[in-house]
PDB file of C-alpha atoms in Angstrom:
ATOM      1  CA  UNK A   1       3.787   2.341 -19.535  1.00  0.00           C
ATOM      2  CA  UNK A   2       4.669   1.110 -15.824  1.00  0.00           C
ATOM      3  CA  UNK A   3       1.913   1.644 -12.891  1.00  0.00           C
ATOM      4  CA  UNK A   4       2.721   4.068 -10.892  1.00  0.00           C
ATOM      5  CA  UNK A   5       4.229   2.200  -7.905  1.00  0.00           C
ATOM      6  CA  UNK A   6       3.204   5.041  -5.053  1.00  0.00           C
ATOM      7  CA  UNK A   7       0.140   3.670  -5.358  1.00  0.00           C
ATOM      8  CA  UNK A   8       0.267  -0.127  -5.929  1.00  0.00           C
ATOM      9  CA  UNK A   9      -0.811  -2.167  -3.269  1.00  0.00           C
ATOM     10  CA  UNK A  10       1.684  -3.332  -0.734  1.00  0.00           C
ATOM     11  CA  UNK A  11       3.719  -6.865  -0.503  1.00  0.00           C
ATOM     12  CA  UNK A  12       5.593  -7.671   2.022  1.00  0.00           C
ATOM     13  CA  UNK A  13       8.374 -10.445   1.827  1.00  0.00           C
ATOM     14  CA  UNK A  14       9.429 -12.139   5.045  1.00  0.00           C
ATOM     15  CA  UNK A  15      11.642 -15.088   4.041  1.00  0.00           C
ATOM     16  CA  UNK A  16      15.245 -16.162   3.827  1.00  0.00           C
ATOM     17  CA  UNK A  17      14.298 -18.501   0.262  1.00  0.00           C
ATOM     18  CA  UNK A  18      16.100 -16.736  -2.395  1.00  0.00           C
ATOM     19  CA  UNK A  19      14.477 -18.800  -5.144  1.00  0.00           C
ATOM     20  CA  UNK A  20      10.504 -17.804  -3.520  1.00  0.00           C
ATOM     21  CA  UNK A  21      11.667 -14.427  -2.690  1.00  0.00           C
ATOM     22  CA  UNK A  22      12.666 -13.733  -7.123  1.00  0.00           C
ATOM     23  CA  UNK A  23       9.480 -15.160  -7.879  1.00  0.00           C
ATOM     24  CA  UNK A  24       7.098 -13.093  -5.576  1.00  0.00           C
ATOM     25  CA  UNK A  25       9.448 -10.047  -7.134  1.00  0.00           C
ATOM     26  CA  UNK A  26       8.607 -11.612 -10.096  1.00  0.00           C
ATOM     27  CA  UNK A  27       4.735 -12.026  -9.690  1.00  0.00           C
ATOM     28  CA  UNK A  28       4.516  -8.569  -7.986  1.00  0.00           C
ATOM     29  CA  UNK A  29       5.835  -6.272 -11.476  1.00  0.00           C
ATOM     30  CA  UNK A  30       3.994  -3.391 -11.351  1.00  0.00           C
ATOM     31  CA  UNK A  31       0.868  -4.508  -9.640  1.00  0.00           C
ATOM     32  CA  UNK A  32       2.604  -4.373  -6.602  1.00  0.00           C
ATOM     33  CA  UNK A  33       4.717  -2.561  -4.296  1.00  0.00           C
ATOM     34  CA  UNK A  34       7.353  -5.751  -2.883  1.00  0.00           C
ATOM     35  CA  UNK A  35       9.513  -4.723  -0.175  1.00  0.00           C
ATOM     36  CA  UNK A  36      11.493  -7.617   1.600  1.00  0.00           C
ATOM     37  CA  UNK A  37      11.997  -6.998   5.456  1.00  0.00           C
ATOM     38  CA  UNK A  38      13.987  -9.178   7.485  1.00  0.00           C
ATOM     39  CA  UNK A  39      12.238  -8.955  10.995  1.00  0.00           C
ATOM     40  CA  UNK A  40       8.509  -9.452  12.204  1.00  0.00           C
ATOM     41  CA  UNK A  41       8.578  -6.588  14.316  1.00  0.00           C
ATOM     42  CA  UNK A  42       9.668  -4.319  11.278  1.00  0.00           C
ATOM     43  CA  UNK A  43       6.869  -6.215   9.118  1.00  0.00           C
ATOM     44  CA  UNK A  44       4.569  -5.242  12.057  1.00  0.00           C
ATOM     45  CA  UNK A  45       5.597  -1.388  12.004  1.00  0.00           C
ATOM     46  CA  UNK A  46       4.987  -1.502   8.168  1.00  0.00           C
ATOM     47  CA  UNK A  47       1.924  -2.720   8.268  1.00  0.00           C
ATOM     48  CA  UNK A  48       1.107  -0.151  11.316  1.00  0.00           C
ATOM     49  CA  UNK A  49       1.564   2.328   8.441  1.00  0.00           C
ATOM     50  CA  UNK A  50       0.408   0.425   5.202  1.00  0.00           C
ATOM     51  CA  UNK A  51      -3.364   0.524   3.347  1.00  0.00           C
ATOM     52  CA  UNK A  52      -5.866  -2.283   4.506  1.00  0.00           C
ATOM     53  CA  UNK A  53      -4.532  -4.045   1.313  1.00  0.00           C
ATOM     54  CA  UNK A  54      -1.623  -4.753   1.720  1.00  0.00           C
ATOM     55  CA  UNK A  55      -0.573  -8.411   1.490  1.00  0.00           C
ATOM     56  CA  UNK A  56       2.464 -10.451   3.380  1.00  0.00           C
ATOM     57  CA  UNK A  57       4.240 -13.266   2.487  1.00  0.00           C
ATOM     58  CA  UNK A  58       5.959 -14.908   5.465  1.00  0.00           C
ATOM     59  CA  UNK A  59       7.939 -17.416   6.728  1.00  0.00           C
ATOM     60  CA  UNK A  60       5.361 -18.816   9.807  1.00  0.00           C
ATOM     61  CA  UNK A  61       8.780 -20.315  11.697  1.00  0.00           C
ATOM     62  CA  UNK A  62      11.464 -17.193  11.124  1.00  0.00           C
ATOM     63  CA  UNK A  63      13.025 -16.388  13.979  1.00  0.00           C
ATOM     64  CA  UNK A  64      11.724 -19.502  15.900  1.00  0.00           C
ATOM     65  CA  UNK A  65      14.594 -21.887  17.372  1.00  0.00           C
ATOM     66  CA  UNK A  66      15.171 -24.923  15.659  1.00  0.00           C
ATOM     67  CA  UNK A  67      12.046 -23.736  13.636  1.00  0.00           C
ATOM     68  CA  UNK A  68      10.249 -26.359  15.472  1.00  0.00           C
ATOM     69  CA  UNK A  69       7.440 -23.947  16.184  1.00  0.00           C
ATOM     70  CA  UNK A  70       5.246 -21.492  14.724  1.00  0.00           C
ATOM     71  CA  UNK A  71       6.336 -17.691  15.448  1.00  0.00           C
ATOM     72  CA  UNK A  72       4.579 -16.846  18.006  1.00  0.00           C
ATOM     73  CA  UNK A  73       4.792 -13.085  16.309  1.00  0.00           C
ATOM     74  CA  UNK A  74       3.237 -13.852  13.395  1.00  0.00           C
ATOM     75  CA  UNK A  75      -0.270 -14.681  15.641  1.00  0.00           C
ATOM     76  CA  UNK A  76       0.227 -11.295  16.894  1.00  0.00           C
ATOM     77  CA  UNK A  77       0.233 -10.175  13.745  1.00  0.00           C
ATOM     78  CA  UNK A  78      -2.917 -11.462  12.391  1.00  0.00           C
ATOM     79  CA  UNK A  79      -4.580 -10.385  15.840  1.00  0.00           C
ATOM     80  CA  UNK A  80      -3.493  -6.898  15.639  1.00  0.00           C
ATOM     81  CA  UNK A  81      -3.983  -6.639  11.560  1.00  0.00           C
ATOM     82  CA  UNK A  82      -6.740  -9.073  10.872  1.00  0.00           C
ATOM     83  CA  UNK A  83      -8.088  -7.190   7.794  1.00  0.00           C
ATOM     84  CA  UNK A  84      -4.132  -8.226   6.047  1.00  0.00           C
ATOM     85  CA  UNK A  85      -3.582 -11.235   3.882  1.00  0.00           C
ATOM     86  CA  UNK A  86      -1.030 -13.119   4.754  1.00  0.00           C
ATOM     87  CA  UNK A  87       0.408 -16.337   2.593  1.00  0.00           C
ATOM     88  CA  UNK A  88       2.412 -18.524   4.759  1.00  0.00           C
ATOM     89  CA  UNK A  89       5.340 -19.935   2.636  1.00  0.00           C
ATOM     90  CA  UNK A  90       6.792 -23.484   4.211  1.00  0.00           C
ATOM     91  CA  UNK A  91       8.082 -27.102   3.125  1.00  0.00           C
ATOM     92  CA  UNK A  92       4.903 -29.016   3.933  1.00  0.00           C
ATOM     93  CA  UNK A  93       6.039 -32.163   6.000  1.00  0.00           C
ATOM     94  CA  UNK A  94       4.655 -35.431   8.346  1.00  0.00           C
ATOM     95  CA  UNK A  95       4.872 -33.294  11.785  1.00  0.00           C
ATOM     96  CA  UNK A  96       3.534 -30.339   9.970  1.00  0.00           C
ATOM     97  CA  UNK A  97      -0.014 -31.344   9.468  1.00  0.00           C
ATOM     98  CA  UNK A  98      -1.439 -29.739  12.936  1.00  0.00           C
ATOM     99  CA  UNK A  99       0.916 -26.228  12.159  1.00  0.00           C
ATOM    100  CA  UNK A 100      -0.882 -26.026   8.861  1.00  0.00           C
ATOM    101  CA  UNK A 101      -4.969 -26.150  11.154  1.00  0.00           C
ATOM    102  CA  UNK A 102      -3.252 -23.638  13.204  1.00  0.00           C
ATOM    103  CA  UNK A 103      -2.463 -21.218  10.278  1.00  0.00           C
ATOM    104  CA  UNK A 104      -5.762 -21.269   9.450  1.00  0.00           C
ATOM    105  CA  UNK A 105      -6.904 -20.684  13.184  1.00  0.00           C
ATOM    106  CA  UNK A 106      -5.278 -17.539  13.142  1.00  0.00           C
ATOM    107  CA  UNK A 107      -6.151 -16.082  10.144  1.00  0.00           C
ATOM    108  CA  UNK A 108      -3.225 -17.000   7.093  1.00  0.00           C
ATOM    109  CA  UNK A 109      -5.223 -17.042   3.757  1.00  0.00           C
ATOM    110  CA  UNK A 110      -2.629 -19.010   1.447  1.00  0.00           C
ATOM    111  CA  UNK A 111      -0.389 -21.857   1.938  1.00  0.00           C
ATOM    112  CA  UNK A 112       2.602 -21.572  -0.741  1.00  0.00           C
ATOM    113  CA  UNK A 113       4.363 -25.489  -0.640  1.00  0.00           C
ATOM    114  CA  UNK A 114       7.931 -24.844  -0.769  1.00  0.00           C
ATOM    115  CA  UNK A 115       8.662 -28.644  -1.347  1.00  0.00           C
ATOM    116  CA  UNK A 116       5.962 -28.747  -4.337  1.00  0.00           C
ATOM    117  CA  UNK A 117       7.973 -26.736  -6.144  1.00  0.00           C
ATOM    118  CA  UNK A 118       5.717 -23.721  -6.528  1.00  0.00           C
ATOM    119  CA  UNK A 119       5.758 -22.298  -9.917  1.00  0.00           C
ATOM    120  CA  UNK A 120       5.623 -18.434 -10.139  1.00  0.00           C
ATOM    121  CA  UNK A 121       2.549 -18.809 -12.071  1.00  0.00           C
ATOM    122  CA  UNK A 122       1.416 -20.863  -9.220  1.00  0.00           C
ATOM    123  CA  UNK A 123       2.248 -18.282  -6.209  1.00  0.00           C
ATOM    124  CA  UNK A 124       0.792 -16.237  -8.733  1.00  0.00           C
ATOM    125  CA  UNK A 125      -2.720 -17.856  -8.848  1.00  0.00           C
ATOM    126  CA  UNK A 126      -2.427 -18.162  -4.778  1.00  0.00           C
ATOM    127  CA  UNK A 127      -1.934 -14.174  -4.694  1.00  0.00           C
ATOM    128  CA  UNK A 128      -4.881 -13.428  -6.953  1.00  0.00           C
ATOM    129  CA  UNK A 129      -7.173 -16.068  -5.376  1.00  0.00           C
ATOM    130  CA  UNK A 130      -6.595 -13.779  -2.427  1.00  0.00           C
ATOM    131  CA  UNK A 131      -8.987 -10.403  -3.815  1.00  0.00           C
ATOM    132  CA  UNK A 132     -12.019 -10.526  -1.788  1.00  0.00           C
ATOM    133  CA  UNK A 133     -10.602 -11.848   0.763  1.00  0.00           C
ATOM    134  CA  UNK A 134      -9.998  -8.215   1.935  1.00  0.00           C
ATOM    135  CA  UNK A 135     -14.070  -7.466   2.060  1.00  0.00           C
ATOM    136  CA  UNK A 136     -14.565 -10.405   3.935  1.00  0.00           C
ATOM    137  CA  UNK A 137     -12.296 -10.179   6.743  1.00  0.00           C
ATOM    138  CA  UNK A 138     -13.103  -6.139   7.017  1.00  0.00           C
ATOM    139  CA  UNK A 139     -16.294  -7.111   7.553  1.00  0.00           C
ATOM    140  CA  UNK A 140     -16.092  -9.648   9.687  1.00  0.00           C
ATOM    141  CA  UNK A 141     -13.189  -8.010  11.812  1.00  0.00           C
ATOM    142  CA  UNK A 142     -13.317  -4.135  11.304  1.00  0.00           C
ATOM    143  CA  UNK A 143     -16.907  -3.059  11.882  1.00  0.00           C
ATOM    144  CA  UNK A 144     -18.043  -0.969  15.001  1.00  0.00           C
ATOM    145  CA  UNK A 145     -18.824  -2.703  18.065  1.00  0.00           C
ATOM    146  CA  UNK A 146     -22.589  -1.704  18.197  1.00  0.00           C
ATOM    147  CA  UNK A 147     -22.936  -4.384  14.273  1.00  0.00           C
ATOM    148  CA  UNK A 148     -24.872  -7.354  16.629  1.00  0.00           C
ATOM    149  CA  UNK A 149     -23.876 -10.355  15.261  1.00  0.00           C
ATOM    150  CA  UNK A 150     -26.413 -11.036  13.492  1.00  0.00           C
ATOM    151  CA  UNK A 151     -25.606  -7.546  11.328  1.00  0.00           C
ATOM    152  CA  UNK A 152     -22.616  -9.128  10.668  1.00  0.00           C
ATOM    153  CA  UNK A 153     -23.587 -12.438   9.826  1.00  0.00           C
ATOM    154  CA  UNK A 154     -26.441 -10.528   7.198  1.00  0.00           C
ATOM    155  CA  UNK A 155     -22.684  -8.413   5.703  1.00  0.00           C
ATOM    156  CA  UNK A 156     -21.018 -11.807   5.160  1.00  0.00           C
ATOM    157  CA  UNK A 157     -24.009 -12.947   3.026  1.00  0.00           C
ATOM    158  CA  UNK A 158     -23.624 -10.113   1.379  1.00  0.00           C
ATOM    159  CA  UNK A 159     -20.157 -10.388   0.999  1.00  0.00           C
ATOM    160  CA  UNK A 160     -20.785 -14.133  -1.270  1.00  0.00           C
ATOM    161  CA  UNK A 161     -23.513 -12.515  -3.344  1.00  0.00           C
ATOM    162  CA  UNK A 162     -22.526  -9.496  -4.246  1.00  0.00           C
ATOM    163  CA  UNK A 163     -20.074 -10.202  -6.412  1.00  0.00           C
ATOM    164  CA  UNK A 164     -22.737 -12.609  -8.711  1.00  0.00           C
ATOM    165  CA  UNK A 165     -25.310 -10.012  -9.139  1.00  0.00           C
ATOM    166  CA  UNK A 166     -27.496 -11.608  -6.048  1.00  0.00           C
ATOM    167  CA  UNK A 167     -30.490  -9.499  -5.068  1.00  0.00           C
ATOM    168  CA  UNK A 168     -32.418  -8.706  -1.587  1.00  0.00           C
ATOM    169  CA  UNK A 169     -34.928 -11.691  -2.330  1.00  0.00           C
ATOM    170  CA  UNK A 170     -31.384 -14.223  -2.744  1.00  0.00           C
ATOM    171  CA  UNK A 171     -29.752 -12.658   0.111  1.00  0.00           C
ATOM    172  CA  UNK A 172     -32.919 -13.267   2.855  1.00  0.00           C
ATOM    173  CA  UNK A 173     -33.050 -17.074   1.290  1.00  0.00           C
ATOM    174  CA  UNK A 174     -29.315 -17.518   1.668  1.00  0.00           C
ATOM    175  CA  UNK A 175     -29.892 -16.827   5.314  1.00  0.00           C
ATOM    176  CA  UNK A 176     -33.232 -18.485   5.604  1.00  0.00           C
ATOM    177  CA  UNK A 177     -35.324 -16.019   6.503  1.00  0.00           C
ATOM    178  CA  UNK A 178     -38.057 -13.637   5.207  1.00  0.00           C
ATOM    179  CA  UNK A 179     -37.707 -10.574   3.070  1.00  0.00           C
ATOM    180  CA  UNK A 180     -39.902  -8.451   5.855  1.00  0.00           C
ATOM    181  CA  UNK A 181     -37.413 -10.747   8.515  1.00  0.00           C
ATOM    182  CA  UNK A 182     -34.439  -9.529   6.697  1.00  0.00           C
ATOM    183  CA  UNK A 183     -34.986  -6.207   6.651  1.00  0.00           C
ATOM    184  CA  UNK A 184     -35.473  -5.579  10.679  1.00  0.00           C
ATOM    185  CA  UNK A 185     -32.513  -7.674  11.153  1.00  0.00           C
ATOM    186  CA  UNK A 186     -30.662  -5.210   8.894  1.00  0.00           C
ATOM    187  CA  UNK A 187     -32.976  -2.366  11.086  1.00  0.00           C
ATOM    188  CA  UNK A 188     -32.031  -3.800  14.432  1.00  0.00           C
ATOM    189  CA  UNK A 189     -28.079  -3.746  13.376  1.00  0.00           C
ATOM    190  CA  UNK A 190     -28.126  -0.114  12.161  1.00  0.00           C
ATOM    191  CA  UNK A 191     -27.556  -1.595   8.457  1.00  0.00           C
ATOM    192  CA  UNK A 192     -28.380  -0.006   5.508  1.00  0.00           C
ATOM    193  CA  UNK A 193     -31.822  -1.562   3.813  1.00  0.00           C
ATOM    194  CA  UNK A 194     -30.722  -4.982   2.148  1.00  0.00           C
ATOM    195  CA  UNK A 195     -31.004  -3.677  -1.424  1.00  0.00           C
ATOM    196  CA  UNK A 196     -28.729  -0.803  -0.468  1.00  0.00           C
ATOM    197  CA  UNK A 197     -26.449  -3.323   1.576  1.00  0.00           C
ATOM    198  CA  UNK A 198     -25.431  -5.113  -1.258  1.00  0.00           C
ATOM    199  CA  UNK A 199     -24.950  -2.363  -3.813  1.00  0.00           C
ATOM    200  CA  UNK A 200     -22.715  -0.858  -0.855  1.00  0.00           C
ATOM    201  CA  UNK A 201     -20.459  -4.263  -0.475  1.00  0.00           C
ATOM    202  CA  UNK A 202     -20.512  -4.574  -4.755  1.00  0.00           C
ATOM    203  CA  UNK A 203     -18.687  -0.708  -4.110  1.00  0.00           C
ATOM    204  CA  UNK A 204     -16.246  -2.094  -1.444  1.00  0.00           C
ATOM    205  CA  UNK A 205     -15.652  -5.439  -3.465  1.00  0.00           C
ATOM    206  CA  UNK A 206     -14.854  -3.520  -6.278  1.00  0.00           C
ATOM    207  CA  UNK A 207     -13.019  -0.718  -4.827  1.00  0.00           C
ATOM    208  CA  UNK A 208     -10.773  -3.649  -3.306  1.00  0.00           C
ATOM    209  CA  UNK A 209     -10.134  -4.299  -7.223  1.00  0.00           C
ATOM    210  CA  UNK A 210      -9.514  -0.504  -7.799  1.00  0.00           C
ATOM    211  CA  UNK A 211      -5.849  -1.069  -5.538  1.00  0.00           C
ATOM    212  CA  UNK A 212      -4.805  -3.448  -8.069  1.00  0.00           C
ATOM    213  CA  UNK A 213      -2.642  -0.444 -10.395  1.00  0.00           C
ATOM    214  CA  UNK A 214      -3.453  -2.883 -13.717  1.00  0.00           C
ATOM    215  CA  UNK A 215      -6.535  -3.141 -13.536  1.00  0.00           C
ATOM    216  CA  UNK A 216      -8.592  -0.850 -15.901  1.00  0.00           C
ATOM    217  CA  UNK A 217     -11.874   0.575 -14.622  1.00  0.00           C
ATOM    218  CA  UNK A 218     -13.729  -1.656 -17.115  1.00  0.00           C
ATOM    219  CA  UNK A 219     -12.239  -4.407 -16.060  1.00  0.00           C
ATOM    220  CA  UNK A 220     -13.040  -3.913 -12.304  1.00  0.00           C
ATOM    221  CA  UNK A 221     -16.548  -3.087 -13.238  1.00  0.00           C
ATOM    222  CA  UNK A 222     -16.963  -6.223 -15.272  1.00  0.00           C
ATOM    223  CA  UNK A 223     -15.548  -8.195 -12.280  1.00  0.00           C
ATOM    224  CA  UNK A 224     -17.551  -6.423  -9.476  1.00  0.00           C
ATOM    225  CA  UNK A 225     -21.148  -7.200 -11.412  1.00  0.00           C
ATOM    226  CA  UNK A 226     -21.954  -3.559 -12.807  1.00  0.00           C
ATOM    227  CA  UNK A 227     -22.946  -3.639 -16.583  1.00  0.00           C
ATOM    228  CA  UNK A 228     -20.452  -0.837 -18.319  1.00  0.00           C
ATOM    229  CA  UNK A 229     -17.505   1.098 -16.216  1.00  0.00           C
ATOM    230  CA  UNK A 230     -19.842   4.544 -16.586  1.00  0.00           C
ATOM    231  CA  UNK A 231     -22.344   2.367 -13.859  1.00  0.00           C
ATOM    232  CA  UNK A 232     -19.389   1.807 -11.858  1.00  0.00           C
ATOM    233  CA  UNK A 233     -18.462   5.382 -11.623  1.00  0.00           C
ATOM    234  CA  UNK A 234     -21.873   6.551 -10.894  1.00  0.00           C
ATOM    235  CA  UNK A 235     -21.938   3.999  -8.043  1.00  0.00           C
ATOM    236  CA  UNK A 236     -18.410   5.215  -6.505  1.00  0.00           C
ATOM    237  CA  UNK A 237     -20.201   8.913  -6.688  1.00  0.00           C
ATOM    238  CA  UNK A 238     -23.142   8.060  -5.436  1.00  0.00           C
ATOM    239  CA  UNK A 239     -21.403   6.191  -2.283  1.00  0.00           C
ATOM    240  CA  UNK A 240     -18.250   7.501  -1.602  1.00  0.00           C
ATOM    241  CA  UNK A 241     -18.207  10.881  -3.592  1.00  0.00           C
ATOM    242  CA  UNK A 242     -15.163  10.029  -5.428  1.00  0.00           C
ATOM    243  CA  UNK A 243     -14.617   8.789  -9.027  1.00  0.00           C
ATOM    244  CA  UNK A 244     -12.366   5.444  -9.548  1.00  0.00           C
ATOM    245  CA  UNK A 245      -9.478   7.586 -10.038  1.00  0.00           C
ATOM    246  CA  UNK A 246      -9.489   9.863  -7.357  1.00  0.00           C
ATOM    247  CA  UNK A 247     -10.324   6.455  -5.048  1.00  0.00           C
ATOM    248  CA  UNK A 248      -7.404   5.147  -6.404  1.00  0.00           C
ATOM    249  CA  UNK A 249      -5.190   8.127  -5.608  1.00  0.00           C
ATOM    250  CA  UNK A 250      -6.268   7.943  -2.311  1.00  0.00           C
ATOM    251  CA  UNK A 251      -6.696   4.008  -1.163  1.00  0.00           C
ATOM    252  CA  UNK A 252      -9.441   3.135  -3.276  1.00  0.00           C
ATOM    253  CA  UNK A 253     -10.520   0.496  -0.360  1.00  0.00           C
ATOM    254  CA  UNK A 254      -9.909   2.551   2.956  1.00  0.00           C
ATOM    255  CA  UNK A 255     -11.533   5.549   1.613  1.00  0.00           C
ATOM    256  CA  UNK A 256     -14.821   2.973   0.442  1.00  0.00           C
ATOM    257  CA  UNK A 257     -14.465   1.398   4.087  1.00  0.00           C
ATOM    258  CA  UNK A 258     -14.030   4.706   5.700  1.00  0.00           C
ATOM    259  CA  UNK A 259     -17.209   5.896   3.704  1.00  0.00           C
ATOM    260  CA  UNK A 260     -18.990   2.787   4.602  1.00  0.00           C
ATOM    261  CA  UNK A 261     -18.288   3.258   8.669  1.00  0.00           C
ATOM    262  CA  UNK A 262     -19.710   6.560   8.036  1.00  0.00           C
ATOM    263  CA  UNK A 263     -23.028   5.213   7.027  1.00  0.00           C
ATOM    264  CA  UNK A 264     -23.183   3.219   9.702  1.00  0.00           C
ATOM    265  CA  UNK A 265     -22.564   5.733  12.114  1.00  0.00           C
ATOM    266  CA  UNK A 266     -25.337   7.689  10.718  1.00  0.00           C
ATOM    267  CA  UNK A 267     -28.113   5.236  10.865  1.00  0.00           C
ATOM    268  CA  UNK A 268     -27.418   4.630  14.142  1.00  0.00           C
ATOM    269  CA  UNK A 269     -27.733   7.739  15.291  1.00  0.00           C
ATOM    270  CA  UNK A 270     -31.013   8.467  13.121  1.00  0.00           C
ATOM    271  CA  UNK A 271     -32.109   5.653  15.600  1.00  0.00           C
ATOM    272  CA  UNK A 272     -31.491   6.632  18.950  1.00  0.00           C
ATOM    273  CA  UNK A 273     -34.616   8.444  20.556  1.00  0.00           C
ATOM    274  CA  UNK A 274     -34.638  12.439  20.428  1.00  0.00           C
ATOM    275  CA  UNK A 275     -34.812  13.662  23.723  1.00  0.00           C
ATOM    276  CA  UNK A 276     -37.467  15.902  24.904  1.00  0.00           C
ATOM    277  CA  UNK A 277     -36.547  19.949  24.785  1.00  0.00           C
ATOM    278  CA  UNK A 278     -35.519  20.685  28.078  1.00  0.00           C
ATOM    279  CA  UNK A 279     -37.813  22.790  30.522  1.00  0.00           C
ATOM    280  CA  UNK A 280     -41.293  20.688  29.510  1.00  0.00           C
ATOM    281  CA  UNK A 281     -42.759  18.266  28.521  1.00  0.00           C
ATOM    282  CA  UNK A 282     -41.977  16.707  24.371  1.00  0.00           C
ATOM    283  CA  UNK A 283     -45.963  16.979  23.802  1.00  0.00           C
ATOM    284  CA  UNK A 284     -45.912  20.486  24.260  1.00  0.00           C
ATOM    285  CA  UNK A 285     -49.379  20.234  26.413  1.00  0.00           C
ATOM    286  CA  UNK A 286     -53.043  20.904  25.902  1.00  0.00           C
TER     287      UNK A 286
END
């Protein structure tokens, strides 16, 4: 039976190749949602109203003259959307070299070689290489102003081990510091407590999975480091008070991320001083 495309995750084709244009059609099935557009500012709208997974492939020079330069809309893109993976399609050529360090300045996560002949099993492997990738920039883009950056530098640890099964012991070494050290850096940044940390980025890594229409619950559970799918329901309950397939229903990753910023928000408020009752002193007096 097909997924049920309302809620695959969002591709979005900017490109004039016919040939790359089949194949991403091709890749996408029912896993994704493709929809070619034919101008950056309508790919900009879109993703003004798309999930924080959705994915774009692009063409880095459309609309440039000559294509001698790089769009200068696509950098407003991945300024304004930096949680959105983009793959930059293009013929890879002498004169190219420095374009392809500035992709990666601003943010493009896959380079599809036009002139390489790029299989669709190929663009394939580029799109899937691209899951996590989500996670990591949400973290390192999307979090409230008040994360120091150390707090965020402690998430993006957290980000690399969660997925492996790392504990609170291998995420303190990773950053080369104490357990004890760890955990008032995690204080300080209005984090949860490291061990609580990672099982909260294991629930956004897999909940990234979750948008993914083919994969089974099993499957994402296997993938995210929890031992049988009935442990990765009981974590989604515990943390976002949702099963995997109301999640999914939903945006299983915004409603995780939206959860997640909720914690947050709470901690730091448990942390801010209670001011004394008005009228007197907060002792009460002897």
């Amino acid at each position: 039976m097909a997924s049920d495309t309302r809620f695959a995750r969002p591709l979005f084709i900017l490109h004039t190749d016919p040939v790359l244009r089949e194949r991403v059609h091709r890749v996408g099935g029912d896993r994704f949602d493709c929809v070619d557009v034919g101008a950056w500012d309508t790919l900009i709208r879109l993703l003004g109203e798309a999930p924080l997974t959705a994915l774009a492939v692009v063409d880095p020079y459309s609309g440039s003259p000559g294509r001698r330069e790089l769009a200068p809309q696509l950098q407003v893109l991945l300024s304004r959307y930096p949680s959105v993976t983009v793959l930059a399609a293009l013929e890879i050529r002498p004169g190219r070299f420095h374009d392809l360090r500035t992709l990666g300045e601003w943010g493009v996560s896959e380079i599809i070689a036009l002139d390489r002949d790029e299989t669709t099993e190929s663009i394939a492997r580029k799109i899937r290489s691209a899951q996590g990738r989500l996670m990591r920039s949400f973290l390192a883009h999307s979090l409230p102003s008040f994360v120091s950056s150390r707090g965020r530098a402690v998430l993006l640890a957290a980000a690399e081990l969660a997925a492996h099964g790392g504990q609170g012991s291998d995420l303190a070494e990773s950053l080369h510091l104490s357990e004890r050290a760890l955990l008032r850096w995690c204080e300080r940044s209005h984090l949860p407590a490291p061990r609580r940390l990672l099982a909260w980025v294991r629930v956004l890594f897999a909940a990234e999975l979750l948008d993914y229409p083919d994969q089974t619950v099993l499957g994402v559970a296997h993938t995210s480091g929890y031992a049988t799918d009935s442990s990765l329901r009981r974590a989604m309950q515990e943390f976002t008070g949702a099963t995997p397939t109301e999640l999914r229903r939903v945006g299983a990753f915004a409603a995780a991320a939206d959860a997640f910023l909720s914690e947050l928000l709470r901690l730091r408020e448990e942390a801010k001083p209670r001011a004394a009752p008005p009228g007197g002193d907060a002792g009460g007096g002897e």
